[in-house]
Amino acid sequence: MGSSPGTRRPTIAAVAQAAGVSVSAVSHVFNGRTNISPETAQRIRDAADALNWRPNVASRRVSRSLGGPAGGAVGNSIGLVVTQSPETFRRDPFFIRLIAGLTGPLGELGWSLSLTVVEPQDEEQVYRQWWTEQRVDGFLLVDLRTKDPRIPLLRSLSATAVALGPTPAASAVPGVTLDDGAGLEEVLAHLAGLGHRRIARVTSSPGLAHSRRRDRALTAAARQRDLTVRSLAWNEDAADPVAGLLAARGDVSALVLDSEALATRVIAHAPELGVRVPADLSVLSWEDSWVSELVRPRLTALSAPVEDSARTAVDLLRRMVHGEKPSSVVVPGRRLVVRESTGPAPA
Amino acid sequence: MGSSPGTRRPTIAAVAQAAGVSVSAVSHVFNGRTNISPETAQRIRDAADALNWRPNVASRRVSRSLGGPAGGAVGNSIGLVVTQSPETFRRDPFFIRLIAGLTGPLGELGWSLSLTVVEPQDEEQVYRQWWTEQRVDGFLLVDLRTKDPRIPLLRSLSATAVALGPTPAASAVPGVTLDDGAGLEEVLAHLAGLGHRRIARVTSSPGLAHSRRRDRALTAAARQRDLTVRSLAWNEDAADPVAGLLAARGDVSALVLDSEALATRVIAHAPELGVRVPADLSVLSWEDSWVSELVRPRLTALSAPVEDSARTAVDLLRRMVHGEKPSSVVVPGRRLVVRESTGPAPA
DNA sequence: CTGAAAGCGCTAACAA
DNA sequence: TTGTTAGCGCTTTCAG
């Protein structure tokens, strides 16, 4: 064990001694200084390998807090704090896609991802703690809310952060936003082409910023096509949320749902309630993943380049940690994947 | 930004000054020493809050490497290195359940989870790096393989680790194992009761230790009930893996699949290939999650208490980090959830 | 109950 | 090209 007595882990001094050089020579090699002869450098590296030694990240961070090249930037870890019930976190494929997309680019940088899932009441506490304890070099914000309290919080902490989604222009948090416009047009063209005239957007979290944005964008775009768009709320607490939704839909012939978790539940359960998809009702999801391919009928979905967003976010974070002040980025590539859950509007 | 010039973060000295005490007084308060008067302690805490200060984890780790109470143990972070293709990682609900189950107990400890997904060839490198750099205090090993190379690797690094699954008794890595016996009996009783006589177990990763274990256990238990069990391999590279599997199944009337990812694909795709579930073929998954409830027919599955395992693993890790040498733990609670994908054997 | 001081492993001036 | 050394923020011993 690392903590068993007598088993002290090797230090830079041990490596220096093994290689027959000074401590600073070792340090230089591991910090990309070019002032060490190749042979010596190799000898140092060999000694380090033999001892299984690598610079201790903690010590490194402490000493670099002095005046390193990047003003003390180290770049060890970025924090992802997901404020959702564990249930939502588990069920929404978006999160696992995001995580998977993040670890690649982070690994290339030698950074790691510190992840946690918290209930809303613990959110502020975790951001505060992780930042003030200097556990992380920055945060990736997801599920931006309207007037998101994390923006002023992070500002007051002088914390580094990047958001997935648009942020207020004045904030110090650049956002990685998806270009929704094209996808939205595709959705409407698709539905209108199938003869739908009345559609509804369904969300389970009206407090999320993207929800309002989508409402507005969809409504505006629909007007130009002479479609009407209603807004429907998903009530998770109902005995049967799908039944509730179907009952509330009125004369709507197509449903656009904010998440796959919602859309797939409608797909699976609607037939059991006597509503055939897509014969009676078309269903479309604003997010896409393997789950949409799994249900029957397969779900027509707006797919987002989550991996691209993740990579872009990591890059922004990297630059911020190194002292730059990058501005927001728009990632293109949303597109409609037509599968089986949308069909001609019923007569 | 944390790195902008002039914005140095407050240190313990600043807090001490603000509270009008010495540096060590502040340290004592934040380390649970009892030799500070309640009033003074409160004053110190207030000063820290006012300055948004918390002990820097990096400095803490460096100084504690000296001779702290737990022999230098700090307990900041545990590493979860998932050796899977991003695709498998995304599709298998087990991982997100595990992650969700881990963050709760870790949060209670004030620890965080460092997560990454790596390809097999990078695995060793990541374990080496994270441990020698002292990024993590320990690892949680998942997807144990037969003769898993990580066990000797971690041993050679003197790294702390706990595994999900049984580990060799001689290794220094305690395991959190599921009590499969009861669930297995349930599976066989259920299938036998439905008249099945020939069943097959399907795996996509025969190299995983649990795969062999399940094969053996199922075969042994089946013999006593006069059932025959075959072993079938899932070939992901085939043009249509489900079709390949169905073609290879011979006279088997029930399939037990190692993961939900596999089982749900069979469920969804088999009808399109003319095989009705469960009328022609019963399908049973060795793992369970919301996905099993989503597909139609709903999937009969062996559910595992992943959250319990996660909590147990965190507890073992905590104890190891504090110098104990706990032994393996068996977590009970696997049980069969009968849904719709299993039915009477065809005549 | 409090404070002064040594030292953790490492980095980066600066000197040689 | 290499070595010496001060110092990062914190903990903890030990003396007041």
GROMACS .gro file of N, CA and C in nm, chain B residues 185-323:
model
  417
  532GLU      N    1  -3.012  -1.966  -0.944
  532GLU     CA    2  -3.115  -2.066  -0.918
  532GLU      C    3  -3.251  -2.016  -0.967
  533GLU      N    4  -3.275  -1.890  -0.943
  533GLU     CA    5  -3.401  -1.832  -0.986
  533GLU      C    6  -3.417  -1.838  -1.137
  534VAL      N    7  -3.307  -1.807  -1.204
  534VAL     CA    8  -3.310  -1.810  -1.350
  534VAL      C    9  -3.346  -1.950  -1.400
  535LEU      N   10  -3.277  -2.047  -1.344
  535LEU     CA   11  -3.299  -2.183  -1.392
  535LEU      C   12  -3.439  -2.232  -1.356
  536ALA      N   13  -3.481  -2.201  -1.235
  536ALA     CA   14  -3.613  -2.244  -1.194
  536ALA      C   15  -3.718  -2.181  -1.286
  537HIS      N   16  -3.698  -2.053  -1.315
  537HIS     CA   17  -3.792  -1.982  -1.401
  537HIS      C   18  -3.799  -2.045  -1.540
  538LEU      N   19  -3.683  -2.067  -1.597
  538LEU     CA   20  -3.681  -2.123  -1.733
  538LEU      C   21  -3.730  -2.267  -1.736
  539ALA      N   22  -3.686  -2.345  -1.639
  539ALA     CA   23  -3.730  -2.484  -1.634
  539ALA      C   24  -3.881  -2.490  -1.616
  540GLY      N   25  -3.930  -2.402  -1.531
  540GLY     CA   26  -4.073  -2.398  -1.506
  540GLY      C   27  -4.153  -2.367  -1.632
  541LEU      N   28  -4.090  -2.295  -1.722
  541LEU     CA   29  -4.158  -2.260  -1.847
  541LEU      C   30  -4.139  -2.369  -1.951
  542GLY      N   31  -4.071  -2.475  -1.913
  542GLY     CA   32  -4.057  -2.588  -2.004
  542GLY      C   33  -3.931  -2.585  -2.090
  543HIS      N   34  -3.843  -2.492  -2.063
  543HIS     CA   35  -3.721  -2.487  -2.145
  543HIS      C   36  -3.626  -2.600  -2.105
  544ARG      N   37  -3.564  -2.661  -2.203
  544ARG     CA   38  -3.471  -2.770  -2.176
  544ARG      C   39  -3.331  -2.739  -2.227
  545ARG      N   40  -3.326  -2.661  -2.331
  545ARG     CA   41  -3.195  -2.626  -2.388
  545ARG      C   42  -3.183  -2.473  -2.390
  546ILE      N   43  -3.083  -2.425  -2.321
  546ILE     CA   44  -3.064  -2.282  -2.317
  546ILE      C   45  -2.921  -2.248  -2.357
  547ALA      N   46  -2.899  -2.123  -2.388
  547ALA     CA   47  -2.763  -2.082  -2.424
  547ALA      C   48  -2.728  -1.953  -2.352
  548ARG      N   49  -2.603  -1.942  -2.317
  548ARG     CA   50  -2.551  -1.820  -2.259
  548ARG      C   51  -2.473  -1.747  -2.367
  549VAL      N   52  -2.496  -1.617  -2.379
  549VAL     CA   53  -2.432  -1.541  -2.485
  549VAL      C   54  -2.343  -1.433  -2.425
  550THR      N   55  -2.222  -1.427  -2.471
  550THR     CA   56  -2.133  -1.323  -2.421
  550THR      C   57  -2.061  -1.256  -2.537
  551SER      N   58  -2.027  -1.131  -2.518
  551SER     CA   59  -1.952  -1.062  -2.622
  551SER      C   60  -1.806  -1.048  -2.581
  552SER      N   61  -1.777  -1.076  -2.456
  552SER     CA   62  -1.637  -1.062  -2.411
  552SER      C   63  -1.599  -1.180  -2.325
  553PRO      N   64  -1.564  -1.290  -2.392
  553PRO     CA   65  -1.530  -1.412  -2.318
  553PRO      C   66  -1.409  -1.393  -2.228
  554GLY      N   67  -1.333  -1.286  -2.251
  554GLY     CA   68  -1.214  -1.264  -2.169
  554GLY      C   69  -1.246  -1.212  -2.030
  555LEU      N   70  -1.368  -1.164  -2.012
  555LEU     CA   71  -1.404  -1.110  -1.882
  555LEU      C   72  -1.423  -1.223  -1.782
  556ALA      N   73  -1.369  -1.202  -1.664
  556ALA     CA   74  -1.371  -1.308  -1.563
  556ALA      C   75  -1.513  -1.352  -1.531
  557HIS      N   76  -1.605  -1.256  -1.525
  557HIS     CA   77  -1.739  -1.295  -1.485
  557HIS      C   78  -1.805  -1.384  -1.590
  558SER      N   79  -1.760  -1.370  -1.713
  558SER     CA   80  -1.817  -1.452  -1.818
  558SER      C   81  -1.787  -1.600  -1.793
  559ARG      N   82  -1.664  -1.628  -1.767
  559ARG     CA   83  -1.628  -1.768  -1.740
  559ARG      C   84  -1.696  -1.822  -1.617
  560ARG      N   85  -1.700  -1.735  -1.517
  560ARG     CA   86  -1.762  -1.776  -1.392
  560ARG      C   87  -1.909  -1.811  -1.413
  561ARG      N   88  -1.975  -1.727  -1.488
  561ARG     CA   89  -2.117  -1.752  -1.511
  561ARG      C   90  -2.137  -1.878  -1.594
  562ASP      N   91  -2.053  -1.896  -1.691
  562ASP     CA   92  -2.061  -2.017  -1.772
  562ASP      C   93  -2.055  -2.140  -1.684
  563ARG      N   94  -1.955  -2.140  -1.600
  563ARG     CA   95  -1.934  -2.256  -1.515
  563ARG      C   96  -2.050  -2.277  -1.419
  564ALA      N   97  -2.088  -2.169  -1.354
  564ALA     CA   98  -2.194  -2.181  -1.253
  564ALA      C   99  -2.324  -2.226  -1.316
  565LEU      N  100  -2.353  -2.166  -1.431
  565LEU     CA  101  -2.479  -2.200  -1.497
  565LEU      C  102  -2.478  -2.346  -1.542
  566THR      N  103  -2.366  -2.388  -1.598
  566THR     CA  104  -2.356  -2.526  -1.644
  566THR      C  105  -2.372  -2.624  -1.528
  567ALA      N  106  -2.303  -2.593  -1.420
  567ALA     CA  107  -2.309  -2.682  -1.304
  567ALA      C  108  -2.452  -2.691  -1.250
  568ALA      N  109  -2.513  -2.576  -1.235
  568ALA     CA  110  -2.648  -2.575  -1.178
  568ALA      C  111  -2.747  -2.640  -1.273
  569ALA      N  112  -2.723  -2.622  -1.402
  569ALA     CA  113  -2.817  -2.676  -1.501
  569ALA      C  114  -2.815  -2.828  -1.501
  570ARG      N  115  -2.698  -2.883  -1.478
  570ARG     CA  116  -2.687  -3.029  -1.479
  570ARG      C  117  -2.782  -3.091  -1.377
  571GLN      N  118  -2.792  -3.026  -1.265
  571GLN     CA  119  -2.877  -3.082  -1.161
  571GLN      C  120  -3.025  -3.077  -1.199
  572ARG      N  121  -3.058  -2.996  -1.295
  572ARG     CA  122  -3.198  -2.985  -1.334
  572ARG      C  123  -3.221  -3.050  -1.470
  573ASP      N  124  -3.119  -3.114  -1.517
  573ASP     CA  125  -3.134  -3.183  -1.645
  573ASP      C  126  -3.161  -3.085  -1.760
  574LEU      N  127  -3.096  -2.971  -1.750
  574LEU     CA  128  -3.101  -2.874  -1.862
  574LEU      C  129  -2.967  -2.878  -1.930
  575THR      N  130  -2.964  -2.845  -2.058
  575THR     CA  131  -2.833  -2.831  -2.120
  575THR      C  132  -2.809  -2.683  -2.149
  576VAL      N  133  -2.684  -2.646  -2.130
  576VAL     CA  134  -2.645  -2.507  -2.150
  576VAL      C  135  -2.536  -2.499  -2.255
  577ARG      N  136  -2.559  -2.424  -2.356
  577ARG     CA  137  -2.452  -2.401  -2.454
  577ARG      C  138  -2.393  -2.263  -2.431
  578SER      N  139  -2.283  -2.240  -2.496
  578SER     CA  140  -2.220  -2.111  -2.487
  578SER      C  141  -2.212  -2.054  -2.628
  579LEU      N  142  -2.262  -1.934  -2.644
  579LEU     CA  143  -2.262  -1.874  -2.777
  579LEU      C  144  -2.185  -1.742  -2.772
  580ALA      N  145  -2.113  -1.715  -2.880
  580ALA     CA  146  -2.039  -1.588  -2.882
  580ALA      C  147  -2.113  -1.486  -2.967
  581TRP      N  148  -2.113  -1.366  -2.920
  581TRP     CA  149  -2.171  -1.254  -2.993
  581TRP      C  150  -2.063  -1.199  -3.085
  582ASN      N  151  -2.095  -1.189  -3.210
  582ASN     CA  152  -1.995  -1.137  -3.303
  582ASN      C  153  -2.033  -0.998  -3.352
  583GLU      N  154  -1.979  -0.901  -3.285
  583GLU     CA  155  -2.015  -0.762  -3.315
  583GLU      C  156  -1.976  -0.722  -3.458
  584ASP      N  157  -1.876  -0.788  -3.510
  584ASP     CA  158  -1.828  -0.750  -3.643
  584ASP      C  159  -1.913  -0.805  -3.756
  585ALA      N  160  -2.002  -0.894  -3.723
  585ALA     CA  161  -2.086  -0.950  -3.828
  585ALA      C  162  -2.175  -0.840  -3.888
  586ALA      N  163  -2.218  -0.864  -4.009
  586ALA     CA  164  -2.305  -0.766  -4.074
  586ALA      C  165  -2.430  -0.744  -3.988
  587ASP      N  166  -2.484  -0.851  -3.939
  587ASP     CA  167  -2.602  -0.841  -3.852
  587ASP      C  168  -2.583  -0.938  -3.735
  588PRO      N  169  -2.528  -0.887  -3.625
  588PRO     CA  170  -2.494  -0.974  -3.512
  588PRO      C  171  -2.614  -1.052  -3.460
  589VAL      N  172  -2.730  -0.989  -3.459
  589VAL     CA  173  -2.848  -1.058  -3.407
  589VAL      C  174  -2.884  -1.176  -3.498
  590ALA      N  175  -2.881  -1.151  -3.627
  590ALA     CA  176  -2.911  -1.258  -3.721
  590ALA      C  177  -2.813  -1.372  -3.705
  591GLY      N  178  -2.687  -1.340  -3.690
  591GLY     CA  179  -2.585  -1.442  -3.672
  591GLY      C  180  -2.613  -1.526  -3.549
  592LEU      N  181  -2.648  -1.459  -3.444
  592LEU     CA  182  -2.675  -1.527  -3.318
  592LEU      C  183  -2.796  -1.620  -3.333
  593LEU      N  184  -2.901  -1.567  -3.394
  593LEU     CA  185  -3.023  -1.646  -3.409
  593LEU      C  186  -2.997  -1.769  -3.496
  594ALA      N  187  -2.915  -1.749  -3.597
  594ALA     CA  188  -2.885  -1.861  -3.686
  594ALA      C  189  -2.804  -1.968  -3.611
  595ALA      N  190  -2.718  -1.923  -3.521
  595ALA     CA  191  -2.629  -2.018  -3.453
  595ALA      C  192  -2.696  -2.086  -3.335
  596ARG      N  193  -2.817  -2.046  -3.302
  596ARG     CA  194  -2.871  -2.092  -3.175
  596ARG      C  195  -2.921  -2.236  -3.176
  597GLY      N  196  -2.938  -2.294  -3.294
  597GLY     CA  197  -2.978  -2.434  -3.300
  597GLY      C  198  -3.114  -2.457  -3.235
  598ASP      N  199  -3.120  -2.558  -3.151
  598ASP     CA  200  -3.249  -2.595  -3.092
  598ASP      C  201  -3.272  -2.532  -2.955
  599VAL      N  202  -3.193  -2.432  -2.929
  599VAL     CA  203  -3.205  -2.365  -2.799
  599VAL      C  204  -3.334  -2.284  -2.794
  600SER      N  205  -3.403  -2.287  -2.682
  600SER     CA  206  -3.529  -2.214  -2.675
  600SER      C  207  -3.524  -2.092  -2.585
  601ALA      N  208  -3.411  -2.075  -2.518
  601ALA     CA  209  -3.397  -1.956  -2.433
  601ALA      C  210  -3.253  -1.908  -2.437
  602LEU      N  211  -3.240  -1.776  -2.439
  602LEU     CA  212  -3.108  -1.714  -2.445
  602LEU      C  213  -3.086  -1.632  -2.318
  603VAL      N  214  -2.971  -1.654  -2.255
  603VAL     CA  215  -2.934  -1.570  -2.140
  603VAL      C  216  -2.817  -1.485  -2.185
  604LEU      N  217  -2.838  -1.354  -2.192
  604LEU     CA  218  -2.732  -1.269  -2.247
  604LEU      C  219  -2.660  -1.194  -2.136
  605ASP      N  220  -2.530  -1.177  -2.155
  605ASP     CA  221  -2.444  -1.121  -2.052
  605ASP      C  222  -2.469  -0.976  -2.020
  606SER      N  223  -2.522  -0.902  -2.114
  606SER     CA  224  -2.542  -0.759  -2.087
  606SER      C  225  -2.671  -0.712  -2.148
  607GLU      N  226  -2.719  -0.604  -2.096
  607GLU     CA  227  -2.841  -0.546  -2.151
  607GLU      C  228  -2.822  -0.498  -2.293
  608ALA      N  229  -2.704  -0.448  -2.319
  608ALA     CA  230  -2.678  -0.395  -2.453
  608ALA      C  231  -2.707  -0.504  -2.557
  609LEU      N  232  -2.662  -0.624  -2.524
  609LEU     CA  233  -2.686  -0.735  -2.616
  609LEU      C  234  -2.834  -0.775  -2.616
  610ALA      N  235  -2.886  -0.796  -2.496
  610ALA     CA  236  -3.022  -0.849  -2.485
  610ALA      C  237  -3.123  -0.757  -2.551
  611THR      N  238  -3.108  -0.628  -2.530
  611THR     CA  239  -3.207  -0.536  -2.587
  611THR      C  240  -3.198  -0.534  -2.739
  612ARG      N  241  -3.081  -0.554  -2.789
  612ARG     CA  242  -3.071  -0.557  -2.935
  612ARG      C  243  -3.141  -0.680  -2.993
  613VAL      N  244  -3.128  -0.789  -2.923
  613VAL     CA  245  -3.199  -0.910  -2.968
  613VAL      C  246  -3.349  -0.886  -2.964
  614ILE      N  247  -3.394  -0.833  -2.854
  614ILE     CA  248  -3.537  -0.805  -2.837
  614ILE      C  249  -3.589  -0.718  -2.951
  615ALA      N  250  -3.517  -0.614  -2.979
  615ALA     CA  251  -3.567  -0.518  -3.077
  615ALA      C  252  -3.562  -0.574  -3.219
  616HIS      N  253  -3.459  -0.652  -3.245
  616HIS     CA  254  -3.434  -0.689  -3.384
  616HIS      C  255  -3.490  -0.826  -3.423
  617ALA      N  256  -3.505  -0.915  -3.327
  617ALA     CA  257  -3.548  -1.051  -3.360
  617ALA      C  258  -3.680  -1.056  -3.436
  618PRO      N  259  -3.781  -0.981  -3.393
  618PRO     CA  260  -3.909  -0.988  -3.466
  618PRO      C  261  -3.892  -0.953  -3.614
  619GLU      N  262  -3.802  -0.862  -3.641
  619GLU     CA  263  -3.780  -0.821  -3.779
  619GLU      C  264  -3.713  -0.933  -3.859
  620LEU      N  265  -3.661  -1.031  -3.787
  620LEU     CA  266  -3.598  -1.145  -3.853
  620LEU      C  267  -3.689  -1.268  -3.844
  621GLY      N  268  -3.813  -1.245  -3.803
  621GLY     CA  269  -3.909  -1.354  -3.802
  621GLY      C  270  -3.906  -1.440  -3.677
  622VAL      N  271  -3.835  -1.395  -3.577
  622VAL     CA  272  -3.832  -1.471  -3.452
  622VAL      C  273  -3.908  -1.392  -3.345
  623ARG      N  274  -4.016  -1.448  -3.297
  623ARG     CA  275  -4.097  -1.376  -3.200
  623ARG      C  276  -4.047  -1.403  -3.059
  624VAL      N  277  -4.041  -1.297  -2.980
  624VAL     CA  278  -4.000  -1.309  -2.839
  624VAL      C  279  -4.123  -1.275  -2.755
  625PRO      N  280  -4.163  -1.360  -2.666
  625PRO     CA  281  -4.102  -1.486  -2.626
  625PRO      C  282  -4.161  -1.609  -2.692
  626ALA      N  283  -4.255  -1.591  -2.785
  626ALA     CA  284  -4.323  -1.709  -2.840
  626ALA      C  285  -4.226  -1.811  -2.898
  627ASP      N  286  -4.131  -1.762  -2.980
  627ASP     CA  287  -4.035  -1.855  -3.039
  627ASP      C  288  -3.909  -1.870  -2.955
  628LEU      N  289  -3.877  -1.768  -2.885
  628LEU     CA  290  -3.750  -1.765  -2.813
  628LEU      C  291  -3.763  -1.678  -2.689
  629SER      N  292  -3.720  -1.731  -2.578
  629SER     CA  293  -3.718  -1.650  -2.456
  629SER      C  294  -3.583  -1.581  -2.444
  630VAL      N  295  -3.586  -1.460  -2.393
  630VAL     CA  296  -3.462  -1.382  -2.381
  630VAL      C  297  -3.452  -1.328  -2.239
  631LEU      N  298  -3.334  -1.342  -2.184
  631LEU     CA  299  -3.314  -1.302  -2.045
  631LEU      C  300  -3.179  -1.230  -2.035
  632SER      N  301  -3.177  -1.122  -1.962
  632SER     CA  302  -3.053  -1.044  -1.950
  632SER      C  303  -2.992  -1.060  -1.813
  633TRP      N  304  -2.859  -1.067  -1.809
  633TRP     CA  305  -2.790  -1.083  -1.682
  633TRP      C  306  -2.772  -0.950  -1.609
  634GLU      N  307  -2.810  -0.844  -1.675
  634GLU     CA  308  -2.804  -0.714  -1.610
  634GLU      C  309  -2.939  -0.645  -1.629
  635ASP      N  310  -2.964  -0.547  -1.545
  635ASP     CA  311  -3.094  -0.483  -1.549
  635ASP      C  312  -3.080  -0.333  -1.535
  636SER      N  313  -3.171  -0.260  -1.598
  636SER     CA  314  -3.177  -0.115  -1.579
  636SER      C  315  -3.305  -0.065  -1.643
  637TRP      N  316  -3.320   0.063  -1.650
  637TRP     CA  317  -3.439   0.122  -1.712
  637TRP      C  318  -3.455   0.079  -1.857
  638VAL      N  319  -3.345   0.042  -1.922
  638VAL     CA  320  -3.355   0.005  -2.062
  638VAL      C  321  -3.438  -0.123  -2.079
  639SER      N  322  -3.425  -0.210  -1.981
  639SER     CA  323  -3.502  -0.334  -1.988
  639SER      C  324  -3.652  -0.308  -1.980
  640GLU      N  325  -3.687  -0.198  -1.920
  640GLU     CA  326  -3.830  -0.162  -1.908
  640GLU      C  327  -3.877  -0.090  -2.032
  641LEU      N  328  -3.782  -0.045  -2.109
  641LEU     CA  329  -3.816   0.039  -2.223
  641LEU      C  330  -3.851  -0.041  -2.346
  642VAL      N  331  -3.781  -0.151  -2.363
  642VAL     CA  332  -3.804  -0.229  -2.485
  642VAL      C  333  -3.934  -0.309  -2.474
  643ARG      N  334  -3.987  -0.349  -2.588
  643ARG     CA  335  -4.106  -0.432  -2.592
  643ARG      C  336  -4.077  -0.558  -2.671
  644PRO      N  337  -4.104  -0.675  -2.619
  644PRO     CA  338  -4.151  -0.697  -2.482
  644PRO      C  339  -4.047  -0.654  -2.380
  645ARG      N  340  -4.095  -0.617  -2.263
  645ARG     CA  341  -4.001  -0.579  -2.157
  645ARG      C  342  -3.912  -0.700  -2.125
  646LEU      N  343  -3.790  -0.667  -2.087
  646LEU     CA  344  -3.689  -0.770  -2.073
  646LEU      C  345  -3.688  -0.833  -1.934
  647THR      N  346  -3.697  -0.963  -1.928
  647THR     CA  347  -3.675  -1.033  -1.802
  647THR      C  348  -3.526  -1.026  -1.770
  648ALA      N  349  -3.494  -0.985  -1.650
  648ALA     CA  350  -3.353  -0.959  -1.622
  648ALA      C  351  -3.316  -0.992  -1.478
  649LEU      N  352  -3.189  -1.024  -1.461
  649LEU     CA  353  -3.132  -1.045  -1.329
  649LEU      C  354  -3.084  -0.910  -1.280
  650SER      N  355  -3.148  -0.858  -1.179
  650SER     CA  356  -3.107  -0.724  -1.138
  650SER      C  357  -3.000  -0.732  -1.031
  651ALA      N  358  -2.905  -0.642  -1.039
  651ALA     CA  359  -2.795  -0.639  -0.943
  651ALA      C  360  -2.801  -0.510  -0.863
  652PRO      N  361  -2.766  -0.517  -0.738
  652PRO     CA  362  -2.766  -0.397  -0.654
  652PRO      C  363  -2.640  -0.316  -0.677
  653VAL      N  364  -2.633  -0.252  -0.792
  653VAL     CA  365  -2.511  -0.180  -0.829
  653VAL      C  366  -2.479  -0.070  -0.728
  654GLU      N  367  -2.582  -0.004  -0.680
  654GLU     CA  368  -2.558   0.105  -0.585
  654GLU      C  369  -2.497   0.051  -0.455
  655ASP      N  370  -2.545  -0.063  -0.411
  655ASP     CA  371  -2.486  -0.124  -0.291
  655ASP      C  372  -2.340  -0.159  -0.315
  656SER      N  373  -2.313  -0.218  -0.430
  656SER     CA  374  -2.175  -0.254  -0.460
  656SER      C  375  -2.087  -0.130  -0.461
  657ALA      N  376  -2.138  -0.025  -0.521
  657ALA     CA  377  -2.060   0.098  -0.530
  657ALA      C  378  -2.029   0.152  -0.391
  658ARG      N  379  -2.129   0.153  -0.308
  658ARG     CA  380  -2.109   0.205  -0.172
  658ARG      C  381  -2.009   0.119  -0.095
  659THR      N  382  -2.022  -0.010  -0.112
  659THR     CA  383  -1.931  -0.101  -0.044
  659THR      C  384  -1.788  -0.081  -0.093
  660ALA      N  385  -1.775  -0.065  -0.223
  660ALA     CA  386  -1.641  -0.046  -0.280
  660ALA      C  387  -1.579   0.084  -0.227
  661VAL      N  388  -1.658   0.188  -0.219
  661VAL     CA  389  -1.605   0.314  -0.167
  661VAL      C  390  -1.561   0.297  -0.022
  662ASP      N  391  -1.640   0.224   0.051
  662ASP     CA  392  -1.604   0.204   0.191
  662ASP      C  393  -1.473   0.125   0.203
  663LEU      N  394  -1.458   0.023   0.122
  663LEU     CA  395  -1.333  -0.053   0.125
  663LEU      C  396  -1.214   0.038   0.090
  664LEU      N  397  -1.236   0.117  -0.011
  664LEU     CA  398  -1.130   0.207  -0.055
  664LEU      C  399  -1.093   0.305   0.057
  665ARG      N  400  -1.194   0.359   0.120
  665ARG     CA  401  -1.168   0.452   0.230
  665ARG      C  402  -1.083   0.384   0.337
  666ARG      N  403  -1.119   0.262   0.369
  666ARG     CA  404  -1.044   0.194   0.475
  666ARG      C  405  -0.901   0.165   0.430
  667MET      N  406  -0.885   0.129   0.306
  667MET     CA  407  -0.750   0.102   0.258
  667MET      C  408  -0.664   0.227   0.257
  668VAL      N  409  -0.724   0.336   0.217
  668VAL     CA  410  -0.650   0.461   0.214
  668VAL      C  411  -0.606   0.499   0.355
  669HIS      N  412  -0.684   0.457   0.452
  669HIS     CA  413  -0.646   0.487   0.590
  669HIS      C  414  -0.563   0.377   0.653
  670GLY      N  415  -0.510   0.291   0.567
  670GLY     CA  416  -0.410   0.197   0.618
  670GLY      C  417  -0.462   0.060   0.658
   0.00000   0.00000   0.00000
